[in-house]
Every structure is written in C-alpha cells, then in structure tokens.
Short mmCIF file of C-alpha atoms in Angstrom, two decimals:
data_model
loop_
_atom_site.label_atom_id
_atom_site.label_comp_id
_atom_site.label_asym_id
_atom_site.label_seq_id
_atom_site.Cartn_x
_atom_site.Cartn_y
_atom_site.Cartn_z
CA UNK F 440 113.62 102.14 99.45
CA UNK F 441 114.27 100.41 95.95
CA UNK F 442 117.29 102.09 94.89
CA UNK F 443 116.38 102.92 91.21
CA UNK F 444 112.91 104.82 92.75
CA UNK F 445 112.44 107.47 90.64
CA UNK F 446 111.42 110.52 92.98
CA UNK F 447 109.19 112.07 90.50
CA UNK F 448 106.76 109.50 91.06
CA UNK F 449 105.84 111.75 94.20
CA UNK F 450 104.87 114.20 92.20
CA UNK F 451 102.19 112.13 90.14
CA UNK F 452 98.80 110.85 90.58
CA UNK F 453 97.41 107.36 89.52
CA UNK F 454 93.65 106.65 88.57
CA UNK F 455 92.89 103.09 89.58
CA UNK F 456 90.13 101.73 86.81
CA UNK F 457 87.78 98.37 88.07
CA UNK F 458 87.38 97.82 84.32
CA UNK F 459 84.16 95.27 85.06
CA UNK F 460 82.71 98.45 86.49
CA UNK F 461 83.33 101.82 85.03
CA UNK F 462 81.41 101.95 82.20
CA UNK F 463 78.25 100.06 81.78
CA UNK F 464 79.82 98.11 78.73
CA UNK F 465 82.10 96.75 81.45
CA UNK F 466 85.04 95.85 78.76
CA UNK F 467 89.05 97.26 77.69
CA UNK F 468 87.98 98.84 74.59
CA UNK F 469 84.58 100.79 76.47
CA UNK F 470 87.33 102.49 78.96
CA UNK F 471 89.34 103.81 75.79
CA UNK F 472 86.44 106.75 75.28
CA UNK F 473 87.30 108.10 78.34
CA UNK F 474 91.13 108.10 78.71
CA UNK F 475 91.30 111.48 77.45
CA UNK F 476 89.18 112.84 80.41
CA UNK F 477 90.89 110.50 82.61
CA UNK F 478 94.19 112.59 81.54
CA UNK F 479 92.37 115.86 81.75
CA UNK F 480 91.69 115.68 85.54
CA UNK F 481 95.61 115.39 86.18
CA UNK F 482 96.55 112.00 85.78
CA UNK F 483 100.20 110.16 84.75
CA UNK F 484 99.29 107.04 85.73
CA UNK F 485 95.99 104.26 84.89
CA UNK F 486 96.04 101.22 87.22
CA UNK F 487 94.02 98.80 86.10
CA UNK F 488 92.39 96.29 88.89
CA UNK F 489 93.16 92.74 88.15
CA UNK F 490 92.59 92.20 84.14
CA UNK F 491 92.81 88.05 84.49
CA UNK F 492 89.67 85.48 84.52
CA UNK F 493 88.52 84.75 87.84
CA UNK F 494 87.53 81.79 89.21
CA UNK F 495 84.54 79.71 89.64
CA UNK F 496 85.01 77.27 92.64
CA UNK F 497 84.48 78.73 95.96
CA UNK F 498 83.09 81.68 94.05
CA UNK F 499 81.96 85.03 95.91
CA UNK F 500 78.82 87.00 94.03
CA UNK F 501 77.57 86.00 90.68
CA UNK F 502 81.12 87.21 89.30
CA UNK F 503 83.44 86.33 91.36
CA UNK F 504 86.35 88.63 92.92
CA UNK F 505 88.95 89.90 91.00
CA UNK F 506 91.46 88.95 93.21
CA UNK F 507 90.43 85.07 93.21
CA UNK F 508 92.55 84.83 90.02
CA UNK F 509 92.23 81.58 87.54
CA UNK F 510 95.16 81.92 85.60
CA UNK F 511 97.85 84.18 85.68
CA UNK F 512 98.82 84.22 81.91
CA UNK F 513 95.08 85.19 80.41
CA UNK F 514 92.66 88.11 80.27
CA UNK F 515 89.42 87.83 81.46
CA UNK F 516 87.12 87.15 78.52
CA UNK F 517 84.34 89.18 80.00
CA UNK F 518 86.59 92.03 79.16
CA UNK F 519 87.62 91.19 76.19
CA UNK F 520 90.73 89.73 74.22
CA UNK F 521 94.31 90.08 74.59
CA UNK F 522 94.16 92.36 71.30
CA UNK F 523 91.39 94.44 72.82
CA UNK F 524 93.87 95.04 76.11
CA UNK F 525 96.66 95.71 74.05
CA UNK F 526 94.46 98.92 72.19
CA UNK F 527 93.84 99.92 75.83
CA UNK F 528 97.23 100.03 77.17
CA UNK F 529 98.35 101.61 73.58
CA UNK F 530 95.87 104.16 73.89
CA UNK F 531 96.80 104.82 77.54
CA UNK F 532 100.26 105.39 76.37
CA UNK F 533 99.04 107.38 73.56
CA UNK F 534 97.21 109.85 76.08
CA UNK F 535 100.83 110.01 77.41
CA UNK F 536 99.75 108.45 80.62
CA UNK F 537 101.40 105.14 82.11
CA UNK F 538 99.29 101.77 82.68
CA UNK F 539 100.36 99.23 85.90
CA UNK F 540 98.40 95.96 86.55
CA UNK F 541 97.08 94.22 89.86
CA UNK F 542 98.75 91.27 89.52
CA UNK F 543 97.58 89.00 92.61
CA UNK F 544 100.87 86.62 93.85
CA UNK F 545 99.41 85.72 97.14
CA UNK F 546 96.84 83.48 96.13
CA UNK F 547 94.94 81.88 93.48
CA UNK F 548 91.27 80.35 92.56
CA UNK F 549 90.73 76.95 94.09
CA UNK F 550 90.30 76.02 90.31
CA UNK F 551 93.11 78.15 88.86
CA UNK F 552 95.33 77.22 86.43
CA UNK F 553 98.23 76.98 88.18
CA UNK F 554 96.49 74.16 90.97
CA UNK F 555 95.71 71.92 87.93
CA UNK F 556 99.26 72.28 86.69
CA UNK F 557 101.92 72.62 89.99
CA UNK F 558 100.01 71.76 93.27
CA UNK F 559 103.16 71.77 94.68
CA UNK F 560 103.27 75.16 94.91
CA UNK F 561 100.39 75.51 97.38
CA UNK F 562 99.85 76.07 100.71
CA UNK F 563 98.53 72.81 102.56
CA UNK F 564 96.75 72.82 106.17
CA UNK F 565 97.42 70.41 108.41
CA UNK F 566 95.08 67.82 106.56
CA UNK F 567 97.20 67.78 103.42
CA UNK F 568 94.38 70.04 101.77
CA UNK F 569 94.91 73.53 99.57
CA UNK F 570 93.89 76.04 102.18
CA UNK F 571 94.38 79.80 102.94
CA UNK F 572 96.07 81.61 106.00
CA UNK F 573 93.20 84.03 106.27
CA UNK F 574 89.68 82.54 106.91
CA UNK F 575 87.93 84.98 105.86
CA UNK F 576 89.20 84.99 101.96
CA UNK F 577 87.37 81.53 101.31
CA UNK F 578 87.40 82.16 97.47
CA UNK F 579 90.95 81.62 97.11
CA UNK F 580 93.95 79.50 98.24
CA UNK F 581 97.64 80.37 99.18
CA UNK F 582 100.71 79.95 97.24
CA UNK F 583 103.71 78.86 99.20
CA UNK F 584 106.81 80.62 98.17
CA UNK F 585 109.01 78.66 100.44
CA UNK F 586 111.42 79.55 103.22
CA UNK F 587 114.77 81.76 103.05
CA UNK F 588 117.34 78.04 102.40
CA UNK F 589 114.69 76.13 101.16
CA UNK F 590 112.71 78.51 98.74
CA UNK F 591 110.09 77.39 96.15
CA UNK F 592 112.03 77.91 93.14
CA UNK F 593 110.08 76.73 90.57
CA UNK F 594 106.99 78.88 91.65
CA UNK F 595 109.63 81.63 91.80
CA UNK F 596 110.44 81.07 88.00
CA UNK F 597 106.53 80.81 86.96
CA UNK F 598 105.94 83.97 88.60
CA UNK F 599 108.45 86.05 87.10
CA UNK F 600 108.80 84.84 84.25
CA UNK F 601 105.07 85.79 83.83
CA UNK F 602 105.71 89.36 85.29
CA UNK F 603 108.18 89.05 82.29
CA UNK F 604 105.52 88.87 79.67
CA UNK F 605 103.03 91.51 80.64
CA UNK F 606 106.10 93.61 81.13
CA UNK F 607 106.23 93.72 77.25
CA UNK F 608 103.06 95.79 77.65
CA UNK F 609 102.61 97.47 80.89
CA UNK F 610 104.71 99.72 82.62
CA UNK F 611 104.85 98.34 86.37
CA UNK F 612 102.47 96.43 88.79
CA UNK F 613 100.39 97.04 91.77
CA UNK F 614 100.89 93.93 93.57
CA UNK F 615 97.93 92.80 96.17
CA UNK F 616 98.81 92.11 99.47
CA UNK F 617 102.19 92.35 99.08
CA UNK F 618 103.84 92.27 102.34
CA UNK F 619 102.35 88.12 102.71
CA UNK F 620 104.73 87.41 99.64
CA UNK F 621 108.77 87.70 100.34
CA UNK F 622 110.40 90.44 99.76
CA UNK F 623 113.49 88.61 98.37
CA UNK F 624 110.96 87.68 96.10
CA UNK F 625 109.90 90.87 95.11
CA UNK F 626 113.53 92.30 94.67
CA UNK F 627 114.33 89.09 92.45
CA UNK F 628 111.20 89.54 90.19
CA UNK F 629 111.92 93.51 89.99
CA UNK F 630 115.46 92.72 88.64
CA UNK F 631 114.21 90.77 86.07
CA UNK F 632 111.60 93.12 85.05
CA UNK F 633 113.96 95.32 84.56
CA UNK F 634 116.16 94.10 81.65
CA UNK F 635 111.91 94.05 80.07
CA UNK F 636 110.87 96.89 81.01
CA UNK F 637 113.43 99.43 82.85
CA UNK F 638 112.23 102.10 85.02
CA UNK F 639 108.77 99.83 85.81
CA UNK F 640 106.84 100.95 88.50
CA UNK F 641 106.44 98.82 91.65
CA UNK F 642 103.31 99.64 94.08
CA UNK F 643 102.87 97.56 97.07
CA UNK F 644 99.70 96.93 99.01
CA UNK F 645 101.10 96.80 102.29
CA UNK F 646 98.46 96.02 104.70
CA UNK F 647 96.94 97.33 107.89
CA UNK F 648 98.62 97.74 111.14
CA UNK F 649 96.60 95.69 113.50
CA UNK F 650 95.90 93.27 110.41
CA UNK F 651 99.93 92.49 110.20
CA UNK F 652 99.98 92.51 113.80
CA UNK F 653 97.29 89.53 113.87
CA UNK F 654 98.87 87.68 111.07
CA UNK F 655 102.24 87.86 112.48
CA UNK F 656 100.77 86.50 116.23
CA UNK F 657 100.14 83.25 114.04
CA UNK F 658 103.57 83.02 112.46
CA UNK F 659 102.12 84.08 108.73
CA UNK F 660 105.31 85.80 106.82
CA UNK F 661 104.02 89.71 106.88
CA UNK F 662 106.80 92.17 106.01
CA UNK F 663 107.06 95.26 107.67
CA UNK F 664 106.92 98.03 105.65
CA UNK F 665 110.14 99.18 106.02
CA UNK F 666 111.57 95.71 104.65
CA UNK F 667 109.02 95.89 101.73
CA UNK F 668 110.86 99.45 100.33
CA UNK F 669 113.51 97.00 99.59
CA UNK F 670 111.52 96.06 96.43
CA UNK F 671 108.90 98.77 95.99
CA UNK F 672 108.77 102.14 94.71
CA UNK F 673 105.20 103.29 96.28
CA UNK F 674 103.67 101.75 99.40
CA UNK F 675 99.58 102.40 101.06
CA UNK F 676 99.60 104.31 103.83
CA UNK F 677 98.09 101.09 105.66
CA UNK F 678 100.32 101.72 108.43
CA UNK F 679 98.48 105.04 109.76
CA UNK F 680 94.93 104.23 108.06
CA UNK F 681 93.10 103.34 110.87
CA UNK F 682 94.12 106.50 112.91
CA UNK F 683 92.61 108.54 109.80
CA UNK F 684 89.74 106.61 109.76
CA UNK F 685 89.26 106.87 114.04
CA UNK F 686 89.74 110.73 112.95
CA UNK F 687 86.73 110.40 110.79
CA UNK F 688 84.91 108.81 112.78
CA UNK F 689 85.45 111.37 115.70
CA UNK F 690 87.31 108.78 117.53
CA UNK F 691 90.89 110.17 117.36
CA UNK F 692 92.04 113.70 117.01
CA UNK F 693 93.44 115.09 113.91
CA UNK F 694 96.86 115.98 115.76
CA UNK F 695 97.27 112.23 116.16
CA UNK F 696 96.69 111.32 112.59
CA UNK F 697 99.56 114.09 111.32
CA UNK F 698 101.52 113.21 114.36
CA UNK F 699 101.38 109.82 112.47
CA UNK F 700 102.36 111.35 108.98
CA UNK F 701 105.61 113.13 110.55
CA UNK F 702 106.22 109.47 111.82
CA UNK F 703 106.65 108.36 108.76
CA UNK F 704 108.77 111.17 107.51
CA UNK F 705 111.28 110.17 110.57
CA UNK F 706 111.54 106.58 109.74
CA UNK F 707 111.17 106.09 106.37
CA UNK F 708 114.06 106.67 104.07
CA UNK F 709 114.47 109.89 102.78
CA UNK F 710 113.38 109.40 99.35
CA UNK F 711 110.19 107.48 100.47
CA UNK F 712 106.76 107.33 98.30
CA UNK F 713 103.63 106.41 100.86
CA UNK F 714 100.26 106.62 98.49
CA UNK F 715 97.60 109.29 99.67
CA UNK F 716 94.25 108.34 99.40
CA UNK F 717 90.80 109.39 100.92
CA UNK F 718 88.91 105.99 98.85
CA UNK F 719 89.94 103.06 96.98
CA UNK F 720 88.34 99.84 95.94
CA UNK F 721 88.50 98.38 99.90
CA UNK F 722 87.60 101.38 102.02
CA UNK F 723 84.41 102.68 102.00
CA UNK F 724 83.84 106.11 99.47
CA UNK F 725 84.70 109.29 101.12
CA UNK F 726 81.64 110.89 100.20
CA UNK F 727 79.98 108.29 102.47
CA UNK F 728 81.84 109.44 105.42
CA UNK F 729 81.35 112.92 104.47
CA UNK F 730 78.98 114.55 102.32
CA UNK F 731 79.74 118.38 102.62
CA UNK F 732 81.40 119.88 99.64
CA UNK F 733 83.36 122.08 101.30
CA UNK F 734 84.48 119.03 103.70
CA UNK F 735 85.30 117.17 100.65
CA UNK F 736 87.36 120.07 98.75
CA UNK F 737 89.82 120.60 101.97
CA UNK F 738 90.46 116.36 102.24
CA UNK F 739 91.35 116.61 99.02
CA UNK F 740 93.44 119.02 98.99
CA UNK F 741 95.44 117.87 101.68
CA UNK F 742 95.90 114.64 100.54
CA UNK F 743 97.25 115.89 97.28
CA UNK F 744 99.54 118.09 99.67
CA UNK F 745 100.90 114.91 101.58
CA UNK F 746 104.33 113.61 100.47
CA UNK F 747 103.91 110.59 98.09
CA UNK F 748 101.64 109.93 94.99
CA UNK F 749 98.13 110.62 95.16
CA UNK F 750 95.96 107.84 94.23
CA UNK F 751 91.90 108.61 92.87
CA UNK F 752 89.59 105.95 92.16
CA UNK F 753 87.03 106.23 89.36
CA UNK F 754 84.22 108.06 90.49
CA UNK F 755 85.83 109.87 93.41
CA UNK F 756 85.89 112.83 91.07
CA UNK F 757 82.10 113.22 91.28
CA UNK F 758 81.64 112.43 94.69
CA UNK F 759 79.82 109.00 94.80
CA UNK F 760 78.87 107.62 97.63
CA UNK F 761 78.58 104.23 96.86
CA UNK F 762 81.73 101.34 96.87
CA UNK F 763 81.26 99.02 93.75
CA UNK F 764 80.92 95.82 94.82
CA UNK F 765 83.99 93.16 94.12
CA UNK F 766 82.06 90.35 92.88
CA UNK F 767 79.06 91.51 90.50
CA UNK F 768 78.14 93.76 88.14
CA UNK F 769 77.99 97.46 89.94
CA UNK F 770 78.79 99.92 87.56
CA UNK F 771 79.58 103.06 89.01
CA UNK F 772 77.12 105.98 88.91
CA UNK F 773 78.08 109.03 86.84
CA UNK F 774 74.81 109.78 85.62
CA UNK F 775 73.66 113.47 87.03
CA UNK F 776 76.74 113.94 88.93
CA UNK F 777 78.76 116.11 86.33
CA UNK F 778 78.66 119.80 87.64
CA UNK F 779 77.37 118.13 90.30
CA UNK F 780 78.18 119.98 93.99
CA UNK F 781 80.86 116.89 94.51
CA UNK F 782 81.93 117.40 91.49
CA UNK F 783 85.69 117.95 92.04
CA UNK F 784 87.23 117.17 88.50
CA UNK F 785 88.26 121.12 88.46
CA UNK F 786 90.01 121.18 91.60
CA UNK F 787 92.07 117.69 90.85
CA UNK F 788 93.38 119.95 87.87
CA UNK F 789 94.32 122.63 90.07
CA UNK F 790 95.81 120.44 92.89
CA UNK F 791 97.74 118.75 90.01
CA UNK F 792 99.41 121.51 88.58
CA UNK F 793 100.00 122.40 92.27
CA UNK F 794 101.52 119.27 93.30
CA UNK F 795 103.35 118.46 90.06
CA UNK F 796 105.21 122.32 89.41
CA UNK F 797 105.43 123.38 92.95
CA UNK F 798 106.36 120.47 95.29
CA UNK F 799 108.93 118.75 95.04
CA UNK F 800 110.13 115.08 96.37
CA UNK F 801 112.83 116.52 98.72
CA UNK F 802 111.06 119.51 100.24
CA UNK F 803 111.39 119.27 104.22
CA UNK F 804 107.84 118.68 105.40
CA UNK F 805 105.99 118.67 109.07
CA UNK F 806 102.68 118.78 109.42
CA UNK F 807 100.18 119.87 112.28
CA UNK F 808 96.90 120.51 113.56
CA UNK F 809 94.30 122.52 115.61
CA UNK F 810 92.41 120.39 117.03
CA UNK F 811 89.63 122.31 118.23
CA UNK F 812 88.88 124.21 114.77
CA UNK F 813 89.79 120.66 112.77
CA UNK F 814 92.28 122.89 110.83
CA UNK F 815 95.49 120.83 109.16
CA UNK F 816 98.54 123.04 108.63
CA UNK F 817 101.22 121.61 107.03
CA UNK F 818 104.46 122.76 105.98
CA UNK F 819 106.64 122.01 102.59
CA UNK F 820 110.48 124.00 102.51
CA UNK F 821 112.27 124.16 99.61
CA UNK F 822 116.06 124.26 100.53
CA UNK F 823 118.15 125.53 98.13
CA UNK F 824 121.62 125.42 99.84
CA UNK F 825 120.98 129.19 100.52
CA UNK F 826 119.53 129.99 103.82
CA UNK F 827 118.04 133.40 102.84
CA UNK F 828 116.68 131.63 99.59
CA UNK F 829 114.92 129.11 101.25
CA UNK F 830 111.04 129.20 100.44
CA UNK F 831 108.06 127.15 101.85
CA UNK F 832 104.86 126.84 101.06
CA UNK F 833 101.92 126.26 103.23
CA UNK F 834 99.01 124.22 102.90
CA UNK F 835 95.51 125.07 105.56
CA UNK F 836 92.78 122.83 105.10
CA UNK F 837 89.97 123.03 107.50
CA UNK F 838 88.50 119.49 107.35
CA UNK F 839 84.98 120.46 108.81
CA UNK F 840 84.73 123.27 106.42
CA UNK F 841 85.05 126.14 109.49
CA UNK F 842 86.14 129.36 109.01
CA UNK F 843 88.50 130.23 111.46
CA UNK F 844 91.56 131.61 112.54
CA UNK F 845 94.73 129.40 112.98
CA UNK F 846 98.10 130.49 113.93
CA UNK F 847 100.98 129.74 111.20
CA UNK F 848 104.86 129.78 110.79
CA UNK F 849 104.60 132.46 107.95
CA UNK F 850 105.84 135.94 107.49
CA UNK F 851 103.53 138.31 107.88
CA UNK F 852 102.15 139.70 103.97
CA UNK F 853 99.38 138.90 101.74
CA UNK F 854 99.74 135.73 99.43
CA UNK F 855 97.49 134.11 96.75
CA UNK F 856 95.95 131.54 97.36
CA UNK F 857 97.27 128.72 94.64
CA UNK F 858 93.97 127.00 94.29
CA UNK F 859 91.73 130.01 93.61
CA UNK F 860 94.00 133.12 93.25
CA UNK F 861 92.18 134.84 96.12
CA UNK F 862 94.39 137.31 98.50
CA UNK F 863 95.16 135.72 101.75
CA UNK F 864 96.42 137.65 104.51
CA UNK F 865 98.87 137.01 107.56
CA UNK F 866 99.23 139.26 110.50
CA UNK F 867 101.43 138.69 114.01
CA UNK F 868 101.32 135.08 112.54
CA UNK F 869 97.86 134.31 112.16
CA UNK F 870 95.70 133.24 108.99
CA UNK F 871 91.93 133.57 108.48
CA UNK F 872 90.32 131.15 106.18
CA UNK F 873 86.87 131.01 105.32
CA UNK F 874 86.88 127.41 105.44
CA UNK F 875 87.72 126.55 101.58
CA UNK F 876 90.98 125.35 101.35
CA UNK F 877 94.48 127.76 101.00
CA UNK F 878 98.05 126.36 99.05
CA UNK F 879 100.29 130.00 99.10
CA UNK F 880 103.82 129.99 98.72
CA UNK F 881 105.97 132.45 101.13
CA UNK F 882 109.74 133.21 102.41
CA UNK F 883 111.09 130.41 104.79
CA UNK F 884 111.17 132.46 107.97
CA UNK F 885 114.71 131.86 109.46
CA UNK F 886 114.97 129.10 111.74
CA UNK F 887 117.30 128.30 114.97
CA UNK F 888 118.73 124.92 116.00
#
C-alpha cells in the first residue's frame, strides 16, 4: 500500500463520466448541468474516461476507442477545448467533488503523437515493426518502458513530466491497465506528482486473474496486485471478478465469492482500498444480468457495504441495461427512467450517508453467506480499545430478493434498519428479512480466542 493512502478514500464513492456519451451534446461544458445531481446521489469523486484525441489509424468504430490515445498532451476536440475542460474540472471542484483522469500509459495510437516524435520508445515484434503484446487490442501499439538496469528513461521523463501538467488541474489519475506498466514507474511518477499536486489520488486498473495469468505464461511484465499497492491508493477488484461474475451466472456459489473478499482482507495490507463495483465501462450493465428491483437494491447495497471505495458509472443509477459502446456515438439512455422501478438515485443517498458516517476504514470485517437462500451477511466491528464498547454493524442482503430467515452473530433485540428505518428483530440469533435489504448497528457480542 502507497504509504501516504489516505484511508478516507474508503469511505467515498467515485462516478466515472464517458464524456462522448452522457449527454447527447457529448462535450465538457454539456456534463457541467449535471454535476450538481451527480453530487446529490453521494458522490466525492468524478472520473472522467480518457479526455485526449484518439486516433485514426487502425481505428475501431466510426470514433475510435478512447483508450487508443493520439497524443498525450491534448484534449479531444470533439469535446471541446482546453478552456472548456478547465470550466469542467472548476465546476467539479466547485460542487466540492474531486475530478481524476484516465490517463492510458500502456499504449498509444499507431498514429499518435508520441510515434511521430520518439519511436524509440515503442515496443517492436520480432520484425522490427510497432506492435502490441495483446492481439486482440489492434487499435493501438505498446510503449516499452524498459527493463529494471536498463530502463527507458527518456519515455520515463515524457510521461511524468506530462502527469506533471494535468496535475495543475486534476486531482489524481485512473491509470488503464496498470499492472502492464512498472511499478517503479508508477512510484517514480507519484513522487513527482506530488510536489504538483499533494495528496493526488492514484487508481489502478489491475487486471483479471486468468488474464495476468495468460500474459505472464508469455513473459509480458504483469504486476501482481500486491506489488502494484506500492504505487496506488485504490485497486479493481479484478482479482476476484470472475468468481462474482460465475456467482451471477449460477456457476459458483455466493460463499465462494465472499470466501474470496475475506481473502483479500488476509493478504492485503491493512489499510488496503479494493474498488466495489457491480458495472463499469468493460463489464456488461448489471441490470442486464439482473433485472429485478429488489435484486438490484440488495447488490447495491452490499457493494457499498464492502471495504474500499464504491465506484458507479453513469447511468447505473437508473438501471440501464445497455453498455455504451467504446468507439461511437452511444449516448446513454435516461429518457423515462427517472422514478423509474431501477431507479436507485435515493438509495445511493442513503447507502452514502451509511457508508461515509458509519463505517469506517479500520473496522474488522468478515463476510459470509447462505447459500441456499442467496443471503450475504457480512460483518463490520468497530474496536474502540474497550472490549465492552466494541460495536458492529451488520449488513443482510438477500441477492435473489427472498425473504427468509438467516442465522446472525447479533444480540438478540430489535434494531432499525439504516436504509429504511423499519424495526428489525433478532431472536436465539436469527433475522427475518423480507428480502429488501437491512444495514442495523448492534453491541459486538463478546468474542473468545
């Protein structure tokens, strides 16, 4: 874990914005309208997708991905100017919410700017040509950062110096792909950035299990994700992903999954930040998995329960169903969906507050399941040095939307519910829910070693 990592950042939620996409205008100053409802839904942090012109040789769509980038030290001018992204990220910071940018290190364009001026700082095949480690990314081609004794270090300086610059505006990066670019990198470029910008937020797309697996079986440089905390404050939860989305699928159980997420509290270092997520802009919509409200309402809610920063992705809030495409226009769909029965901008408010005044970074956490009844119980403790003053509170999200029974580590009483205020009752050590979601807060029953 990066040593500066400010722990609060558990406690927060980021909106990720694909600016070509959320509003039909498609530009910086059309997203400015709605930072204010951005804010309202429980948000401290706007991440905006990748904000620089994108190539046009090898080009995917009629657009062009994102993450092909042409030129590291430019906006895209289908967005707008550099003035217009400046009122954006000023009016972010005026809504009192924080802005990060993709920035894309892996890779470029074939015809970025940085090929015409260094191609020394490319990736060549076997041939001598530009190429790309990973076939199936044809629209780009691969930086080469060097090896530990005999590092690139004049990409090195390009790239940080230009992590420099934006850091006069932003407050942090997402950074794609991450674990393909060094970490002694990363630690390097997060010093700098922070005599620029201190306190900037690092978030690091750490990739797939079986996909780092694969990559590593043909030599490629993939950090582990352990390694990667080095530099980075936040990480994906690629490492368990595919469990939650076997779990979805009805492939796994949902034991296995949490069994996964009290993994991570084991191994990680104590002060860890994994990002919770049910969508973002490369996994499918939840909604698309599954379509019941109630369903919906309890993944939500435990995601938002799960240790680490909670990550939404415009139009999650109103449940659509459809994943904007990377490389044309696609705006998303909000029309008809306010008030909507996916409509879950209310309950992100609640789940805020929840998260933000009642957990906390260091709470002692283990989570579990029935699997039968689909029914996630997990457990947050507040320790307060005090045994007897201990407290815990208790999260029960039925995934399928079931009401059920499930048996708990609570004293017996009646509690409110956090998220709706109802009365929820336990007796000899056993909960009912009616399938909606339950957050109470109760004494930490005494435990034994």
């Amino acid at each position: 874990m990066a040593q500066d990592t400010d722990p609060q950042l558990q406690q927060q939620v980021i909106y990720s914005v694909f600016v070509r996409n959320h509003t039909k205008e498609g530009t910086f100053l059309s997203l400015i309208p709605d930072l204010e409802r951005i804010h309202n839904l429980g948000v401290d942090i706007v991440w905006l997708m990748p904000i620089h012109p994108t190539g046009v040789k090898g080009r995917k769509g009629t657009l062009g991905s994102p993450y092909a980038n042409r030129d590291y030290r430019a906006v895209n001018p289908e967005f707008g100017t550099l003035d217009d992204f400046k009122r954006l990220v000023d009016a972010i910071h005026t809504q009192g919410m924080k802005c990060i940018i993709d920035v894309v290190y892996n890779h470029t364009s074939p015809d970025s700017v940085l090929f015409e001026q260094h191609p020394e700082f490319f990736y060549r095949k076997p041939d001598g040509q530009p190429g790309n480690h990973v076939g199936d990314w044809s629209d780009v081609i691969d930086l080469d950062y060097g090896t530990p004794g005999h590092w690139n270090r004049p990409l090195w300086d390009y790239q940080i110096q230009t992590l420099c610059y934006w850091a006069q505006f932003v407050d942090g990066f997402r950074c794609d792909v991450a674990s393909f670019v060094p970490v002694e990198f990363w630690e390097e470029a997060r010093a700098a950035v922070a005599k620029v910008r201190p306190g900037a937020i690092w978030l690091a797309e750490t990739v797939h299990r079986s996909f780092a697996q694969a990559c590593r079986a043909l030599g490629m440089n993939c950090a582990r994700d352990t390694e990667a905390f080095r530099a980075f404050d936040i990480e994906y939860s690629y490492d368990i992903q595919e469990t939650f989305d076997d779990y979805l699928r009805g492939k796994a159980t949902l034991s296995h999954y949490l069994d996964l997420v009290d993994f991570q509290d084991s191994v990680y270092p104590a002060n860890y930040d994994k990002m919770r997520y049910l969508e973002n802009h490369d996994l499918p919509r939840i909604a698309s998995w599954d379509s019941n409200p109630r369903d919906l309402r309890n993944l939500l809610s435990l995601m938002y329960f799960l240790k680490g920063t909670t990550l939404l992705y415009g139009g999650q809030e109103v449940g659509c169903d459809h994943k904007p495409s990377l490389f044309d226009r696609d705006p998303v769909d909000w029309d008809g969906r306010w008030d909507g029965p996916l409509d879950q901008s209310s309950l992100m408010r609640t789940l805020y507050g929840i998260k933000h005044d009642v957990l906390r970074p260091d709470d002692y956490y283990h989570a579990k399941a029935d699997d039968e009844k689909n029914v996630a119980v997990v457990y947050r403790d507040h320790l307060s040095g005090v045994e007897a003053d201990a407290t815990r509170t208790l999260g029960v999200f039925s995934l399928k939307g079931v009401a059920c029974e499930v048996e708990v580590d609570a004293p017996d009483g009646t509690y409110a519910n956090l998220i709706d205020g109802r009365d929820v009752t336990v007796t000899d050590g056993r909960l009912s829910t009616d399938g909606e979601p339950i957050i109470l807060s109760c004494p930490r029953p005494k435990l034994a070693v």
